[in-house]
CSV table of C-alpha atoms (C1' of nucleotides) in Angstrom, one decimal:
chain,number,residue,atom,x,y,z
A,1,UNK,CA,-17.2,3.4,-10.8
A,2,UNK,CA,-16.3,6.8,-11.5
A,3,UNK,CA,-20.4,8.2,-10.7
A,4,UNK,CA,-19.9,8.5,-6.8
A,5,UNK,CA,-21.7,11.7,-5.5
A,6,UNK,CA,-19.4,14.6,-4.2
A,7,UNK,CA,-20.7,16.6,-1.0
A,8,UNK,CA,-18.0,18.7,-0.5
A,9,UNK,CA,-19.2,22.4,-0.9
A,10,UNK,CA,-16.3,24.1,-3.4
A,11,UNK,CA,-14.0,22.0,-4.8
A,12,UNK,CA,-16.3,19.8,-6.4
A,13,UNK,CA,-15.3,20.8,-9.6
A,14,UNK,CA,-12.0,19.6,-9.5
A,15,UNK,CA,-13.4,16.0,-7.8
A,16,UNK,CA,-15.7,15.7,-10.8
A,17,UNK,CA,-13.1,16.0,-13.4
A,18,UNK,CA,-10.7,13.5,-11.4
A,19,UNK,CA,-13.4,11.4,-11.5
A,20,UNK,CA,-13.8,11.2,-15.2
A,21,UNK,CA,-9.7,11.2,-16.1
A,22,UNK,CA,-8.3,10.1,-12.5
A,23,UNK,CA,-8.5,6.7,-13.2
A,24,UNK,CA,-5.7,4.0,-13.0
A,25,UNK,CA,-5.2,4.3,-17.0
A,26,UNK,CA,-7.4,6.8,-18.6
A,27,UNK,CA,-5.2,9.5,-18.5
A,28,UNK,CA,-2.6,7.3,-20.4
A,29,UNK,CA,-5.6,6.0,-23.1
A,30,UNK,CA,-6.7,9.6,-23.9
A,31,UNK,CA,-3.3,10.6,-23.9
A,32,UNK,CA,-2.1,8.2,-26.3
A,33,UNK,CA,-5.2,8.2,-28.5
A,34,UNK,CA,-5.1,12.4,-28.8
A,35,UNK,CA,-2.6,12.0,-31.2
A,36,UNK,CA,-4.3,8.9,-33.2
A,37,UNK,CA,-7.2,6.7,-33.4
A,38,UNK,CA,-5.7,3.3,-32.1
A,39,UNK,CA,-6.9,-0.1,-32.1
A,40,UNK,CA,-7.7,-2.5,-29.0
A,41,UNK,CA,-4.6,-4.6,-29.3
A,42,UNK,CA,-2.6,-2.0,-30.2
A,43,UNK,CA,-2.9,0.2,-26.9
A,44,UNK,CA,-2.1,-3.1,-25.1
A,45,UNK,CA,1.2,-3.0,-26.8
A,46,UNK,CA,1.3,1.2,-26.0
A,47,UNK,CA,0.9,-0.2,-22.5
A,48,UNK,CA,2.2,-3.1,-21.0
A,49,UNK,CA,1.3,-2.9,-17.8
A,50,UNK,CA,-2.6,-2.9,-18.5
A,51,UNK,CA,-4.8,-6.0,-18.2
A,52,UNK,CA,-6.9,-6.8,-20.8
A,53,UNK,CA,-10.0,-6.8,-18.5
A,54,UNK,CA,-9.0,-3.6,-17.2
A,55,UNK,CA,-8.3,-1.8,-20.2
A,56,UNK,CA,-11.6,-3.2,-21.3
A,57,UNK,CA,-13.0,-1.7,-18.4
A,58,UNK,CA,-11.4,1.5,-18.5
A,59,UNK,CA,-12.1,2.1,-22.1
A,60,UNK,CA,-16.1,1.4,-21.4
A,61,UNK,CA,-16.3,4.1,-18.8
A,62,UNK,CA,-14.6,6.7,-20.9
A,63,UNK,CA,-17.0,5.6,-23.9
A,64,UNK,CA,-20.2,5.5,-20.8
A,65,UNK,CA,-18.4,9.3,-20.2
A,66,UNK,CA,-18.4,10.6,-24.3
A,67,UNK,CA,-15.0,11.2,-24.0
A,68,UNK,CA,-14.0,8.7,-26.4
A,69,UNK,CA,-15.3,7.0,-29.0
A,70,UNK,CA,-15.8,3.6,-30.1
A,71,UNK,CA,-15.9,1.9,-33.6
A,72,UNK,CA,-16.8,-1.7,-34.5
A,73,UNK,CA,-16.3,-2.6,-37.7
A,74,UNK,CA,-18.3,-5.7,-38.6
A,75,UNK,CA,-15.2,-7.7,-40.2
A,76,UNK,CA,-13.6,-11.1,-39.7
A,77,UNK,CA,-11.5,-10.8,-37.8
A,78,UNK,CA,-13.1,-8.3,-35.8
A,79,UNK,CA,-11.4,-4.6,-35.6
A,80,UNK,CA,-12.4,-2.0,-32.9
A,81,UNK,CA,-10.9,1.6,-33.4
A,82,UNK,CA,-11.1,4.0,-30.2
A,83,UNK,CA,-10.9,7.5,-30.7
A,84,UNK,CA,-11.3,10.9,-29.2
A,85,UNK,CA,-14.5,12.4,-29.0
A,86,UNK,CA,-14.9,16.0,-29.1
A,87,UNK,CA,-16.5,16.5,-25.6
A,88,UNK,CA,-12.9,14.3,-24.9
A,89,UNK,CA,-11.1,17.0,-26.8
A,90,UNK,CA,-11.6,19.3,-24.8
A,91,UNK,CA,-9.6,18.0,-22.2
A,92,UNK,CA,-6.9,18.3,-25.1
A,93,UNK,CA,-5.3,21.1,-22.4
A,94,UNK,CA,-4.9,19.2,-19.3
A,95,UNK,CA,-3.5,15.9,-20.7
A,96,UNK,CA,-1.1,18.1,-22.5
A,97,UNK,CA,-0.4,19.7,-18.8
A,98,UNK,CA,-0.5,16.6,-16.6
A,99,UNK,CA,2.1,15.1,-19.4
A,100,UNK,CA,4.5,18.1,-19.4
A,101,UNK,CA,4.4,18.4,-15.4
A,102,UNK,CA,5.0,14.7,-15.3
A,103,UNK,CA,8.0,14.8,-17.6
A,104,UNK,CA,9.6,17.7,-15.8
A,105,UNK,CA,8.7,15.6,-12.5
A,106,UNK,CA,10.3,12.4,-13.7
A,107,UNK,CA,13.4,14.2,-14.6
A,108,UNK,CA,14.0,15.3,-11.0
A,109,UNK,CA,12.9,12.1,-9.3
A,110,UNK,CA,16.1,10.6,-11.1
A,111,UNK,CA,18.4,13.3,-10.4
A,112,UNK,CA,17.6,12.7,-6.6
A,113,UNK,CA,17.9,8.5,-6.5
Y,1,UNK,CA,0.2,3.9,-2.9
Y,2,UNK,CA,1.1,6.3,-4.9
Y,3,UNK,CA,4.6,4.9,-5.8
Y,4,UNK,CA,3.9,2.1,-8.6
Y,5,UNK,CA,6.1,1.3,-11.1
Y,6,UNK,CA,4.4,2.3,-14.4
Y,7,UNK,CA,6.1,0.7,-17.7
Y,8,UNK,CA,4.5,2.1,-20.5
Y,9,UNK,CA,7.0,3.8,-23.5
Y,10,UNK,CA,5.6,7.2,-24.0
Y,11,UNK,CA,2.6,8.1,-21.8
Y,12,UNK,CA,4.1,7.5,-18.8
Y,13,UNK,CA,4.5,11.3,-17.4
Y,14,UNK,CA,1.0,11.8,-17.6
Y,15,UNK,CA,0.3,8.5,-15.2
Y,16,UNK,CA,3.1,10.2,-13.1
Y,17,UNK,CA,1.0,13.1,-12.3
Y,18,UNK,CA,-2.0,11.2,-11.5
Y,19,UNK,CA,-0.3,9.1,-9.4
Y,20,UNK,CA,0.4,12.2,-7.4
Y,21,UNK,CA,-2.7,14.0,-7.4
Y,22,UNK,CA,-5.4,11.8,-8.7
Y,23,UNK,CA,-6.0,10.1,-5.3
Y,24,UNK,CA,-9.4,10.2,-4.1
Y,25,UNK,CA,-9.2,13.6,-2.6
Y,26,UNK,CA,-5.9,14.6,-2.9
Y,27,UNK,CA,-7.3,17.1,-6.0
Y,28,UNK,CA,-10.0,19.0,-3.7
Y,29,UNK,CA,-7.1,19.1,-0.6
Y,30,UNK,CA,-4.7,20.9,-3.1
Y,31,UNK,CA,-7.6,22.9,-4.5
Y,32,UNK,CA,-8.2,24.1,-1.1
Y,33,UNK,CA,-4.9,24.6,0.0
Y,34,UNK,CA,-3.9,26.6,-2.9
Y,35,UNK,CA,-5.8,29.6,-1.7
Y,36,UNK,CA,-5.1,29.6,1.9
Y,37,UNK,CA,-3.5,27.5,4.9
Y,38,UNK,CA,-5.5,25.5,6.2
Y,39,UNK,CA,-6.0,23.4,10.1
Y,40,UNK,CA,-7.0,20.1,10.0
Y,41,UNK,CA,-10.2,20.3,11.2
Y,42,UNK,CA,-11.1,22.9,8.9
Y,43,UNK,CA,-10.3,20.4,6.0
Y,44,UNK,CA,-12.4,18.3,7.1
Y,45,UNK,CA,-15.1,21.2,7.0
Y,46,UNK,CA,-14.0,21.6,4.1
Y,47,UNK,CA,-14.8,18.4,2.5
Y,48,UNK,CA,-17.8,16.9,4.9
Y,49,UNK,CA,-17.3,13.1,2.5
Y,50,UNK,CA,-14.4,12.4,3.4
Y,51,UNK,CA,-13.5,10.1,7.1
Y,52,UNK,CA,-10.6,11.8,9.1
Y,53,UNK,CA,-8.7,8.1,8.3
Y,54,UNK,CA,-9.0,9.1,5.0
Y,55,UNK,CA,-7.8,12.7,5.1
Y,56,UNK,CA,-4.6,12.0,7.6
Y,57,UNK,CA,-3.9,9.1,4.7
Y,58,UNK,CA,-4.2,11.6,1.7
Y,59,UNK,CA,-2.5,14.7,3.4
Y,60,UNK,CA,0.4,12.3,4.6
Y,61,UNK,CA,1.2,11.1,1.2
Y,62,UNK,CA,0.9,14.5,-0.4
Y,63,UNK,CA,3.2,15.1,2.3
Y,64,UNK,CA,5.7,12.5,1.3
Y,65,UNK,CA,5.4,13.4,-2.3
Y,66,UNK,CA,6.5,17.0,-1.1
Y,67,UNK,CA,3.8,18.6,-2.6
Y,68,UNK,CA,2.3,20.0,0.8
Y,69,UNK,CA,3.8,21.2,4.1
Y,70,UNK,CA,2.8,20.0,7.6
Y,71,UNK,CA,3.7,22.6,10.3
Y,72,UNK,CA,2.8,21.0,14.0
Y,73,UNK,CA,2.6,24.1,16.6
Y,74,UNK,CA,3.5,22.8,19.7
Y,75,UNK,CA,1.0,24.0,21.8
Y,76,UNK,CA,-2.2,22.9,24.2
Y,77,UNK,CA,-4.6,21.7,22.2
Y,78,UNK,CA,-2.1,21.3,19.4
Y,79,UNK,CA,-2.4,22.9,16.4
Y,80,UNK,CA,-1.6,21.6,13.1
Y,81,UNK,CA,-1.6,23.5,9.4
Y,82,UNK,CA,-1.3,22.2,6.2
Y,83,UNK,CA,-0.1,24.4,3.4
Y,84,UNK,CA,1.1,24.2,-0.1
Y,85,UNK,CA,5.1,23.7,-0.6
Y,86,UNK,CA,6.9,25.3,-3.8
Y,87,UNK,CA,7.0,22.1,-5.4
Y,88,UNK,CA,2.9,21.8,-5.1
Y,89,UNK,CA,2.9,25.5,-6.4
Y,90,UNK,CA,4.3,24.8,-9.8
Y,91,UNK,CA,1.0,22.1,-10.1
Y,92,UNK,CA,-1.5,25.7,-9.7
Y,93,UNK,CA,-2.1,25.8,-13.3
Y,94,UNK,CA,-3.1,22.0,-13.8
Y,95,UNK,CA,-5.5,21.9,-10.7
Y,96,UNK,CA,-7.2,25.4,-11.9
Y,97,UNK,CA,-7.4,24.2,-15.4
Y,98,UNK,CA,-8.9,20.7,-13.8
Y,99,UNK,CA,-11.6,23.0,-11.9
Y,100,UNK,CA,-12.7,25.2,-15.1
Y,101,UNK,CA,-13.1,22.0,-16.7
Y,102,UNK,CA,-15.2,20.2,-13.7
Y,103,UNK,CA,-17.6,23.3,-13.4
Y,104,UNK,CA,-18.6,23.8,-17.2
Y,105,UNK,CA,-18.8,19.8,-17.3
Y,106,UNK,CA,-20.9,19.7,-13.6
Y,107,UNK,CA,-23.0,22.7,-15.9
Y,108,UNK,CA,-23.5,20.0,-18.7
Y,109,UNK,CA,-24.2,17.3,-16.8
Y,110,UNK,CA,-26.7,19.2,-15.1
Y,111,UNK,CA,-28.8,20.7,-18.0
Y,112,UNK,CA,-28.7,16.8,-19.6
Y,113,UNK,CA,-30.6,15.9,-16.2
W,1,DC,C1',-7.2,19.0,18.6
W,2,DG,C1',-5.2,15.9,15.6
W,3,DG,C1',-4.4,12.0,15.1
W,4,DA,C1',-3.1,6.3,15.6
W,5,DA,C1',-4.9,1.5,16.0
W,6,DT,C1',-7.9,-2.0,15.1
W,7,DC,C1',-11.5,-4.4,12.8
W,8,DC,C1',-14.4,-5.4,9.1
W,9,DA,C1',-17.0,-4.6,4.5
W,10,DA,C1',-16.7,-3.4,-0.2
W,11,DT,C1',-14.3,-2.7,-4.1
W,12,DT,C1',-10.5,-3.3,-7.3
W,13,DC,C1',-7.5,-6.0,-9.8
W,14,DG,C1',-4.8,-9.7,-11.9
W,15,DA,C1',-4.5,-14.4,-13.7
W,16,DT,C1',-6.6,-17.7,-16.2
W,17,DA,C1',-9.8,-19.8,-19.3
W,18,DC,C1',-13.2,-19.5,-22.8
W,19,DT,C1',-15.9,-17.3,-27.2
W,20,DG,C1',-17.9,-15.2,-31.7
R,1,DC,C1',-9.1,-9.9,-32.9
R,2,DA,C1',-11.5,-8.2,-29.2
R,3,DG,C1',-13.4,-9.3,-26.0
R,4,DT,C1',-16.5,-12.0,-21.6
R,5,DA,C1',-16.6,-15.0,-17.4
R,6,DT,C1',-15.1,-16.5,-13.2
R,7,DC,C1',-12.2,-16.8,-9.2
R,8,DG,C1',-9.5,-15.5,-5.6
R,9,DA,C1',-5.9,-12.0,-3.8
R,10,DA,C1',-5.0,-7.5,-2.7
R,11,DT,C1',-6.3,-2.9,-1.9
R,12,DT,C1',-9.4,0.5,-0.3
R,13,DG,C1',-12.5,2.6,2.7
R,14,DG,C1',-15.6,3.3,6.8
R,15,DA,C1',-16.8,2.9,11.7
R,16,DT,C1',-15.2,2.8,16.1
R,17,DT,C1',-12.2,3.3,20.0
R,18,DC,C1',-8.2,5.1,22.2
R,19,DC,C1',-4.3,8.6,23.0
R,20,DG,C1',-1.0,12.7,24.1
DNA sequence: CGGAATCCAATTCGATACTG
DNA sequence: CAGTATCGAATTGGATTCCG
């Protein structure tokens, strides 16, 4: 639902922003769409693994959250453009940072199987 | 579970690290244990939301994903500390930069209230 | 003290079918 | 094309009890 309430006394911070990006896919959608604005069908293709219902789903709550945006154009067929919001650029920095970790990470989870 | 098999082309790293540290609590645990080691109990202190299930789950995994070190002092009442390992380290910059993010956002969302 | 084990409720998620 | 609706399966999470 990503709006639970936190209680914890400190480290809140770091909960709230998990809360917004730590979801199943988001962190791949803004990822993907920082470096374009992408339409609905397209980020299925950028990732397979994704439902339609839950992309659907993730994509709302990041909208609900202003870190993204979305377009309708009123068009048959229908198009939908998502893009980044500027409240969602400023995450710019950590996306850049979980990706680079992850990539050095990947790289020495192979080396050890 | 934290070990899914994610098959998207390019955004995959960033998935990777959120697979790691974007369970539940897993963030606040490392947030916590970055500036000091820590008992068990004292976690749970620590973070007053979260069931000790919950907390033996998440520090068990970060375990497995060698991100954190569990030293069991064999002693009467046992003692048990949980501290970061040098793999967890190198992830100091991402959780910092997710808590700078959390508290100017917590700032926002509180002023919009 | 630091768990493990069990049970049960809530939530998430995928598969499928349908729509403007 | 870009969804929504509905349904079960699977996963998650809490409460409680027991243990070395």
């Amino acid at each position: 639902m990503s709006h639970t309430v936190y209680d914890c006394s400190e480290g809140c911070p770091v909960e709230a922003t998990l809360a917004l990006i730590g979801g199943k896919w988001k962190g791949v959608i803004l990822f993907h769409l920082l470096s374009d604005t992408i339409r609905f069908n397209e980020l299925r293709r950028l990732m397979p693994g994704v439902t339609q219902r839950m992309l659907t789903k993730q994509l709302r709550e990041l909208e609900a959250d202003q870190l993204i945006v979305r377009k309708v154009y009123p068009e048959v067929p229908p198009r939908v453009e998502y893009s980044m919001a500027d409240y969602g650029l400023t995450l710019a920095p950590i996306i850049t940072a979980l990706q680079k970790w992850g990539t050095e990470h990947l790289k020495k989870v192979k080396q050890e199987a």
